[in-house]
Short mmCIF file of C-alpha atoms in Angstrom, two decimals:
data_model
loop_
_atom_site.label_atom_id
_atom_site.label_comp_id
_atom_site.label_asym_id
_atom_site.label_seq_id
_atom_site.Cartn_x
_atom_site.Cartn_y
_atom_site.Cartn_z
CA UNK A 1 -135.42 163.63 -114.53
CA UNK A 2 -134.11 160.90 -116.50
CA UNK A 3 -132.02 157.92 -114.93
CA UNK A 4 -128.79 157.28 -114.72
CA UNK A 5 -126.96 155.00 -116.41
CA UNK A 6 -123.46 152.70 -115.62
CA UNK A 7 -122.30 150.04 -117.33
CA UNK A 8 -121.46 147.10 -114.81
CA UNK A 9 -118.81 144.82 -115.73
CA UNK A 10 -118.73 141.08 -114.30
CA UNK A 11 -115.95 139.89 -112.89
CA UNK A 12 -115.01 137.91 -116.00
CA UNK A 13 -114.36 141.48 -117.75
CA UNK A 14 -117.36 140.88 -119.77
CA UNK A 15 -120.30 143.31 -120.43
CA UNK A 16 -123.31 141.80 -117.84
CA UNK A 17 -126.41 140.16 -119.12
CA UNK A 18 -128.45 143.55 -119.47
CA UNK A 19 -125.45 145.28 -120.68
CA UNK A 20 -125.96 148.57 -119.23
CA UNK A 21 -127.56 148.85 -115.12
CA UNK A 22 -129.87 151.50 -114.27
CA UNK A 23 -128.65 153.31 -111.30
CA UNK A 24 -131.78 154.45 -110.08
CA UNK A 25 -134.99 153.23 -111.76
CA UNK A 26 -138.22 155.49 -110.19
CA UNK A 27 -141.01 153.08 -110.16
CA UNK A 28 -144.47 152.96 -108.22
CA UNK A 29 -145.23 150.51 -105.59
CA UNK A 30 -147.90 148.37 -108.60
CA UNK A 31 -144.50 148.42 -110.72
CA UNK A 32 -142.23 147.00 -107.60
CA UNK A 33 -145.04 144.35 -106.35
CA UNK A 34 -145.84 143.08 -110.08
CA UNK A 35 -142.14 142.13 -110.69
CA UNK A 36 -142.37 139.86 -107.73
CA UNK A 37 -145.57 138.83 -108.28
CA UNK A 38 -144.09 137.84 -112.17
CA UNK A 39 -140.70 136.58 -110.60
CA UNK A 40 -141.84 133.31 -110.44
CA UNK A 41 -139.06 130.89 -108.62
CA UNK A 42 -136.83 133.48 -108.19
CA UNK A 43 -137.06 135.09 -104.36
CA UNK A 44 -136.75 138.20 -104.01
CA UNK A 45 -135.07 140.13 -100.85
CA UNK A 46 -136.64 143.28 -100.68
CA UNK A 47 -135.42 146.11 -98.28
CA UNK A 48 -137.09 149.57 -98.01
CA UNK A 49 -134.70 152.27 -97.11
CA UNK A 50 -134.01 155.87 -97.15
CA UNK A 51 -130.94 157.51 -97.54
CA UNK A 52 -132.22 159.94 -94.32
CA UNK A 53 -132.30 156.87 -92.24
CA UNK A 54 -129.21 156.22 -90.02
CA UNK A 55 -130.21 152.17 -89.46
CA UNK A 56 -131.13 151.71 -93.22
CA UNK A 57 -127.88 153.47 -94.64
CA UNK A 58 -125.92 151.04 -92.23
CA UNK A 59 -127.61 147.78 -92.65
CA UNK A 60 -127.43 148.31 -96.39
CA UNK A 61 -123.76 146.67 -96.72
CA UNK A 62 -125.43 143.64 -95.48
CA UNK A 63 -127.70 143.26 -98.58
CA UNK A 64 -125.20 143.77 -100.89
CA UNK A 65 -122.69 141.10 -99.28
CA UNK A 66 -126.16 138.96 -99.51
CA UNK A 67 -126.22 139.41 -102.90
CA UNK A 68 -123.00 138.93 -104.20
CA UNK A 69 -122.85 135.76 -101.42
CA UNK A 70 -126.75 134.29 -103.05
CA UNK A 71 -127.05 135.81 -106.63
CA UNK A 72 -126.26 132.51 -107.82
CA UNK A 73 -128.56 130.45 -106.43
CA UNK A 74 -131.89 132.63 -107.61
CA UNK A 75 -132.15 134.98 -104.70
CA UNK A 76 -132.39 139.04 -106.05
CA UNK A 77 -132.15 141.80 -103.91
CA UNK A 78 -133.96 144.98 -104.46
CA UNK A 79 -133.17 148.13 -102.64
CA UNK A 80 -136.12 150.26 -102.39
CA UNK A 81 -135.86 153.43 -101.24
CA UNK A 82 -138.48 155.90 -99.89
CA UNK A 83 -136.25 159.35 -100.28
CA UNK A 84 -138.82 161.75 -101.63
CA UNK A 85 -138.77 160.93 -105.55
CA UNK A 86 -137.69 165.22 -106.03
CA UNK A 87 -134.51 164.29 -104.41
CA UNK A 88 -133.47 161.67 -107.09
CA UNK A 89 -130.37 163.48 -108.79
CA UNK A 90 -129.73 165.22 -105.79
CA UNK A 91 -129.88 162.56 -102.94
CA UNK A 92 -130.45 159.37 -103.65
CA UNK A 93 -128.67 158.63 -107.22
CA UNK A 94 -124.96 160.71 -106.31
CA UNK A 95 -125.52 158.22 -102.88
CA UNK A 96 -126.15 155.06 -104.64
CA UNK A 97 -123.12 156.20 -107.38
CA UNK A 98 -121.17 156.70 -104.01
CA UNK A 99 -121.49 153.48 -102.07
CA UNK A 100 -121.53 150.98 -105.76
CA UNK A 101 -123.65 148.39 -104.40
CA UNK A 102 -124.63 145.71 -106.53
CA UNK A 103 -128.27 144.84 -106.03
CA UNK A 104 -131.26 147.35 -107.84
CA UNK A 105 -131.87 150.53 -106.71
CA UNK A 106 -135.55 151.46 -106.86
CA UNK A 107 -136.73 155.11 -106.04
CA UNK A 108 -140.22 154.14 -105.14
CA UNK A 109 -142.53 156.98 -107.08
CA UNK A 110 -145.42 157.68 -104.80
CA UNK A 111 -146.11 160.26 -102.54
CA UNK A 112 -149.29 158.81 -99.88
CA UNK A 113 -147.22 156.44 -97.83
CA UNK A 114 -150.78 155.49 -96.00
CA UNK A 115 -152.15 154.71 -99.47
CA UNK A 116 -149.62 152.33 -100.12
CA UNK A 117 -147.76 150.52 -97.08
CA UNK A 118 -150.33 148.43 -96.05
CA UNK A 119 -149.96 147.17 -100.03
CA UNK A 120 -146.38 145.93 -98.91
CA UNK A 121 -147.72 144.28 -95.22
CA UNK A 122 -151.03 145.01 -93.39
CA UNK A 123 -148.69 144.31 -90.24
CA UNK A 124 -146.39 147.36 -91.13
CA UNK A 125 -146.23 150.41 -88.96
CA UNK A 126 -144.34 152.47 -91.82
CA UNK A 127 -141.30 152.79 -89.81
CA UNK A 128 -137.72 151.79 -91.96
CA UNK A 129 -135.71 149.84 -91.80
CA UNK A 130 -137.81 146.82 -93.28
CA UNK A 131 -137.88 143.59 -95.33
CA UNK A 132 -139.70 141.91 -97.39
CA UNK A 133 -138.62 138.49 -98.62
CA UNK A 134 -141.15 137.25 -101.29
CA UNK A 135 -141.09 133.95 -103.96
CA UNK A 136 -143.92 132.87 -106.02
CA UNK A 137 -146.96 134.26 -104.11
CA UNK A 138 -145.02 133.51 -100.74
CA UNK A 139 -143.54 136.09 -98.16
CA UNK A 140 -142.44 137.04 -95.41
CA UNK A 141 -142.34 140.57 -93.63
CA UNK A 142 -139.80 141.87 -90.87
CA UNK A 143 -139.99 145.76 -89.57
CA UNK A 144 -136.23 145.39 -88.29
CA UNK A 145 -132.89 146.00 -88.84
CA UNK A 146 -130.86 143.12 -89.47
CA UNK A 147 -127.22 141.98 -89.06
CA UNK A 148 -125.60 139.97 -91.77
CA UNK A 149 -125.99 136.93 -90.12
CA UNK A 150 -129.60 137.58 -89.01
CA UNK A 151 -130.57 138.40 -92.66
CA UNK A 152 -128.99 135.43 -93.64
CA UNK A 153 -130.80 133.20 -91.69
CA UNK A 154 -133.84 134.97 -92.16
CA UNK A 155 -133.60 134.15 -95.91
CA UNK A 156 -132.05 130.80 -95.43
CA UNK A 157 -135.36 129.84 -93.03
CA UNK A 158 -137.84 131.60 -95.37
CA UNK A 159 -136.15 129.35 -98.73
CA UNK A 160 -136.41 126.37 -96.57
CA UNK A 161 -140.27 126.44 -96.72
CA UNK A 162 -140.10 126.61 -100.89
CA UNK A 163 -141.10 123.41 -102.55
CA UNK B 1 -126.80 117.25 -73.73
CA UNK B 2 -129.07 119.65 -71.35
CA UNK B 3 -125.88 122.53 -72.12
CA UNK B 4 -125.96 121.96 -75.56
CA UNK B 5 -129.88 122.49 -76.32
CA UNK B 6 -129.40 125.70 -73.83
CA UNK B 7 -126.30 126.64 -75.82
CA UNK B 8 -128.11 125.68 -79.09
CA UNK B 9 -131.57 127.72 -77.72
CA UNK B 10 -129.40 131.06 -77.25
CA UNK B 11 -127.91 130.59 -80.55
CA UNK B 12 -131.11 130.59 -81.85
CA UNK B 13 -132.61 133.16 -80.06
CA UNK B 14 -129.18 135.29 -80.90
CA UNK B 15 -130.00 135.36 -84.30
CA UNK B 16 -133.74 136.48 -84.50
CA UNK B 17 -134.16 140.08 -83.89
CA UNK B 18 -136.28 142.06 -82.21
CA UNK B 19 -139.08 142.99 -84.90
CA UNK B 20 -142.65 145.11 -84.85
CA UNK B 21 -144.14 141.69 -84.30
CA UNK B 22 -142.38 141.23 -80.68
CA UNK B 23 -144.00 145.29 -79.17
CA UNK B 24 -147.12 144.93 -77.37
CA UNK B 25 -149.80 145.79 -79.40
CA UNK B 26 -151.09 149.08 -77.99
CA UNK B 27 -154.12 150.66 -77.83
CA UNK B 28 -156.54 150.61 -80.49
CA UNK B 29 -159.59 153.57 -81.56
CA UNK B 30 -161.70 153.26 -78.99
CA UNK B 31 -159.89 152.27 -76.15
CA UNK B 32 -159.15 154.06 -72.75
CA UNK B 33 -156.30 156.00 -73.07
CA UNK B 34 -153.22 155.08 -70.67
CA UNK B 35 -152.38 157.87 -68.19
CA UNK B 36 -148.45 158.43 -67.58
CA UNK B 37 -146.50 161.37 -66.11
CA UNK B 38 -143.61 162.76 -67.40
CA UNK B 39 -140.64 164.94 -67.33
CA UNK B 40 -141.04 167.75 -69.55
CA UNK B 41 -137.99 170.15 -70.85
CA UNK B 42 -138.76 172.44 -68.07
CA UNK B 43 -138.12 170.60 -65.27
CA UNK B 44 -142.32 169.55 -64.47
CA UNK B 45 -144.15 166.63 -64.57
CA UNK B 46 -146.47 166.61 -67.00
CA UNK B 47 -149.15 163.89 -68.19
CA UNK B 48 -152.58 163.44 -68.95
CA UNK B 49 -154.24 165.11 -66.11
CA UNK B 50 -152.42 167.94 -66.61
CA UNK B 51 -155.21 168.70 -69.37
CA UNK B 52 -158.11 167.99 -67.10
CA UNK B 53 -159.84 171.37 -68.75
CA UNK B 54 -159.10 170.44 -72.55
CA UNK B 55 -161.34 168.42 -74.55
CA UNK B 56 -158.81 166.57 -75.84
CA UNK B 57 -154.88 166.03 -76.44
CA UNK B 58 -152.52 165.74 -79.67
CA UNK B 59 -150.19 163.12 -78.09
CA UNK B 60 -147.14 163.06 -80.63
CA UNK B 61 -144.04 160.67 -80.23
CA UNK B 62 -141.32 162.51 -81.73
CA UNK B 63 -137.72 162.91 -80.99
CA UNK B 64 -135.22 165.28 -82.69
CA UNK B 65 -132.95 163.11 -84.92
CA UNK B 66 -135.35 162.22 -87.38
CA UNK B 67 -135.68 163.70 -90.57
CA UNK B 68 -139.51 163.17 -90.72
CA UNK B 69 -140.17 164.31 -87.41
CA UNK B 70 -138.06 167.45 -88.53
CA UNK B 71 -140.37 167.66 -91.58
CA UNK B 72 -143.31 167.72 -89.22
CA UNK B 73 -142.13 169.89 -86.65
CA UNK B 74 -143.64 173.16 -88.11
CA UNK B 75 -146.74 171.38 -88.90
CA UNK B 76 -146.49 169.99 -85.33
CA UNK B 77 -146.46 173.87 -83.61
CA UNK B 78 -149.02 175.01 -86.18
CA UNK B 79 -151.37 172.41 -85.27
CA UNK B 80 -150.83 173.56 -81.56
CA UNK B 81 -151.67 177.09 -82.27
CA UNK B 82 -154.16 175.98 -84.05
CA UNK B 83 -156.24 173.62 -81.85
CA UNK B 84 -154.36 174.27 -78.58
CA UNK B 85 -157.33 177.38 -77.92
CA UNK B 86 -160.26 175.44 -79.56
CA UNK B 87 -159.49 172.43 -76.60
CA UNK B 88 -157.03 170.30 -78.55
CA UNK B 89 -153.33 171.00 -77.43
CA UNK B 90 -150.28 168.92 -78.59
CA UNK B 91 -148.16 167.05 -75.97
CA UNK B 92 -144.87 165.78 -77.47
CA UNK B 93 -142.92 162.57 -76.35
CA UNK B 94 -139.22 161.68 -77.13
CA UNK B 95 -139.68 157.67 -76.94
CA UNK B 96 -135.62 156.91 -78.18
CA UNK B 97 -132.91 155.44 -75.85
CA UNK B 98 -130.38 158.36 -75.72
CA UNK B 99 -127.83 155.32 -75.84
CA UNK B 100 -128.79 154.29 -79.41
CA UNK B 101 -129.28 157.76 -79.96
CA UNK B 102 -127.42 160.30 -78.40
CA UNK B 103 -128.99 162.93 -80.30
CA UNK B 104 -132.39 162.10 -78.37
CA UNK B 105 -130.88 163.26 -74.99
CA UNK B 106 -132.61 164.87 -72.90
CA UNK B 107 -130.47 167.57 -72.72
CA UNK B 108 -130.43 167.57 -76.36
CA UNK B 109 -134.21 167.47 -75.94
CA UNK B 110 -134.17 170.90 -74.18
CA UNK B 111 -132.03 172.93 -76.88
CA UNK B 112 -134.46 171.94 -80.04
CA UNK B 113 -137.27 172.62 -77.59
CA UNK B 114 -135.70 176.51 -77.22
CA UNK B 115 -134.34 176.66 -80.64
CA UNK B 116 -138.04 176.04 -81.73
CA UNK B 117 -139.63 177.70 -79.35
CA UNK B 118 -141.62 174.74 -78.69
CA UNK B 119 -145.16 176.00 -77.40
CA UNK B 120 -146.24 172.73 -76.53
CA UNK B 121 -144.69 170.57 -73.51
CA UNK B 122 -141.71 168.12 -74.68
CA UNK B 123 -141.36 165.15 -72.53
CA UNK B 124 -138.92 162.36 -71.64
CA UNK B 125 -140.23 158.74 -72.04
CA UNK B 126 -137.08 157.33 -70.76
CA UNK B 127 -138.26 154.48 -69.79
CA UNK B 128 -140.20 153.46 -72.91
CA UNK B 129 -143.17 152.43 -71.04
CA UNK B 130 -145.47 155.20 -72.76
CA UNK B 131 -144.50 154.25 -76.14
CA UNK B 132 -145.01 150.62 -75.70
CA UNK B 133 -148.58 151.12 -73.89
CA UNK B 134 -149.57 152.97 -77.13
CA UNK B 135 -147.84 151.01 -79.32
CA UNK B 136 -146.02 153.71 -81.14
CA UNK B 137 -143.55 152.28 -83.41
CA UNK B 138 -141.77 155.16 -85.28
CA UNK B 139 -141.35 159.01 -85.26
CA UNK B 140 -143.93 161.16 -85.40
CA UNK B 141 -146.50 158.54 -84.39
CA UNK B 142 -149.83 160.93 -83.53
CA UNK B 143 -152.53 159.68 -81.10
CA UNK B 144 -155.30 162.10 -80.75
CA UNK B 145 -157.18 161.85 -77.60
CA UNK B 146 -160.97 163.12 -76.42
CA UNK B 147 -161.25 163.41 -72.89
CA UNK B 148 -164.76 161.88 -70.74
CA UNK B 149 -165.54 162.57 -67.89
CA UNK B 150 -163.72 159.70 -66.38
CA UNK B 151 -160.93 159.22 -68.91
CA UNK B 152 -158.91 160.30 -72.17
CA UNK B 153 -160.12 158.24 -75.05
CA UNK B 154 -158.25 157.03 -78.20
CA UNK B 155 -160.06 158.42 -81.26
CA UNK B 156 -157.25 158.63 -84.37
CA UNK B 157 -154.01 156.63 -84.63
CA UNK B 158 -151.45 157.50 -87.19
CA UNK B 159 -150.21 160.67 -89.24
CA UNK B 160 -150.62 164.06 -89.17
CA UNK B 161 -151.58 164.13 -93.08
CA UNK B 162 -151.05 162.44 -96.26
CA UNK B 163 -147.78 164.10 -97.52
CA UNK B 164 -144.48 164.10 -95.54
CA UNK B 165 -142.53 165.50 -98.14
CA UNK B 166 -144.35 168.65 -98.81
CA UNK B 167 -146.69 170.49 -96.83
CA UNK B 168 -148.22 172.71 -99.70
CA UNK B 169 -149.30 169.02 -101.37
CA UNK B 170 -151.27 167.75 -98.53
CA UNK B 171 -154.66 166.94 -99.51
CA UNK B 172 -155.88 165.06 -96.79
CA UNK B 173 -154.98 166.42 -92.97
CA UNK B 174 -156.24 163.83 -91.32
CA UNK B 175 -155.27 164.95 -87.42
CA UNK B 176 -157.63 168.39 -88.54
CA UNK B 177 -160.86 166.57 -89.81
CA UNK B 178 -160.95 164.43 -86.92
CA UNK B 179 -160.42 167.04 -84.40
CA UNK B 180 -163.31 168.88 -86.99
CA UNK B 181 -165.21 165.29 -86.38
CA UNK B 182 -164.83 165.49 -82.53
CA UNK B 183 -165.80 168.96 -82.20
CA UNK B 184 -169.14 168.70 -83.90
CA UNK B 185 -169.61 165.62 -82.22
CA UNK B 186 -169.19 163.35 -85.07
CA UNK B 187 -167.61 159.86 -84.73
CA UNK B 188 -163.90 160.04 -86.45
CA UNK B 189 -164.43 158.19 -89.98
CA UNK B 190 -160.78 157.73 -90.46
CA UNK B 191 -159.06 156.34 -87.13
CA UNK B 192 -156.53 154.98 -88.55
CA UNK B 193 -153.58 155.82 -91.03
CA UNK B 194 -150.07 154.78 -91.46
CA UNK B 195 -147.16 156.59 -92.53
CA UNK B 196 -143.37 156.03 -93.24
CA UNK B 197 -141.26 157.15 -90.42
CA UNK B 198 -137.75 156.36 -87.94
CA UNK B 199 -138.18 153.50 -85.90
CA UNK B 200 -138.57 154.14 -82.22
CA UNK B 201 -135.05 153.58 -80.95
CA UNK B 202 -135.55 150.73 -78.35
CA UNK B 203 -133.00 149.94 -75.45
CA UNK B 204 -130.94 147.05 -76.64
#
């Protein structure tokens, strides 16, 4: 069950940073939270999804246009999805290869959601589509389904209060 | 200028949507259970006092286009045939606006109820009052009841066990040790659990 990997090339024909983009990383929800945690001023836009979920699959576009619109200005979006970690190479990474989007892809390696969804929000039913928008210690938790211009001004309001 | 802060209010308001945090709360473990009445698949009303002899009720929101309530609906009828003849039947609810999601119909509601051969009743919240005097947010959302004498009390909030994705893995069923709790007249220890599922499709 290894990952997949692409090579992403920027738009100036060159070879990106990391040189080589993992499709589909599995990691556990201690891996996921400790990168933010470690992010320091970057903010990170967070959105937990399912490729079985009809307002997730179609709210995704709107994250990646947020991406390629803030990437620039420290704002990185991770797309977590909750697809039962057996249906990697036969759900979730030939969907992600499908649709191309440019944020992460994280196949989020647990199996007890009610061990580990209060660990994203206490205030979190568990139902998806939902967002977590997090930068050095600070966040911010919605259990929606967003627009593009509602998830933009949900991240513009939530940079405003960074120092 | 009065226009313009009303014009600039509704922009505002436009552009925050409706989240978990807006839904009334619901009930909590412990509390009194709201009553309701229903239409069910076959044409009756059904609600809470229709199980005036049981000792207690498996109220499930559910609804038929979501994958995890399809990935608990055998686990749904087993736990009726389980604990519908030791005093503990289910009682399923479709909360979803059939125009968000068609698939919810009611009509639609009836054909997975035959196809399934649903043994439990399978009703219509159309008007999403049930669901929001709960407080269900998603599908399958399990509240498991005890009745009193004088009313249906709210003893476990949550999911049916610990692993959606495979029923064979479950370690902890958490709607069958606190029906085990209730029947030896032991307090519930776990009341409350939380679980990934569809958000409850709310008129727009």
């Amino acid at each position: 069950m290894g990952c997949l990997v692409v090579h992403t090339i920027s738009l100036a024909g060159q070879v990106s940073a990391s040189a080589s983009t993992v499709l589909v990383t599995p990691q556990t929800l201690d891996e996921v939270m400790g990168r933010l945690a470690a992010g320091g001023d970057t903010t990170y836009v967070v959105n937990f999804w399912a490729t079985w979920c009809k307002p997730c699959v179609a709210e995704l576009p709107h994250f990646d246009k947020l991406y390629r619109e803030q990437r620039d200005s420290g704002v990185v979006v991770l797309l977590v999805s909750v697809d039962d970690p057996k249906e990697l190479t036969k759900k979730v990474a030939p969907f992600v290869r499908r649709k191309a989007y440019l944020p992460q892809v994280v196949l989020l390696n647990e199996s007890k959601p009610h061990e580990w969804i209060d660990r994203v929000d206490p205030t979190w039913s568990g139902a998806i589509p939902a967002t977590l928008f997090f930068r050095n210690g600070r966040r911010l938790f919605r259990e929606t389904e967003f627009t593009f211009e509602e998830l933009r001004h949900e991240l513009k309001e939530f940079m405003k209060g960074s120092p | 200028m009065r226009m313009m802060l009303a014009f600039l209010a509704a922009s505002v308001i436009s552009m925050v949507p409706v989240t978990a945090a807006d839904l009334p709360d619901g009930v909590k473990p412990g509390d009194i259970a709201p009553n309701f009445i229903l239409n069910n698949v076959d044409g009756k009303r059904v609600g809470l006092a229709s199980y005036l002899d049981a000792k207690g009720v498996i109220l499930v929101f559910t609804c038929n286009h979501c994958p995890y309530s399809v990935k608990y609906e055998d686990r749904i009828i087993a736990l009726h045939k389980a604990f519908g003849p030791k005093g503990f039947p289910v009682l399923a609810i479709n909360p979803n606006d059939t125009v968000v999601s068609p698939e919810d119909s009611f009509a639609k509601m009836q054909e997975r109820a035959q196809e399934k051969s649903f043994p439990f009743p399978y009703l219509f919240d159309a008007d999403q009052n049930v669901a929001k005097a709960y407080g269900a947010r998603r599908t399958p959302h399990v509240f498991l009841l005890k009745r009193t004498p004088k009313h249906f009390i709210v003893e476990y909030i949550g999911a049916i066990d610990d692993n959606p994705n495979d029923a064979n893995a479950v370690d902890e069923k958490f709607v069958e040790k606190a029906i085990a709790e209730l029947v030896d007249g032991k307090p519930v220890t776990t009341q409350t659990t939380k679980a990934i599922g569809c958000t409850i499709k709310w008129k727009k």
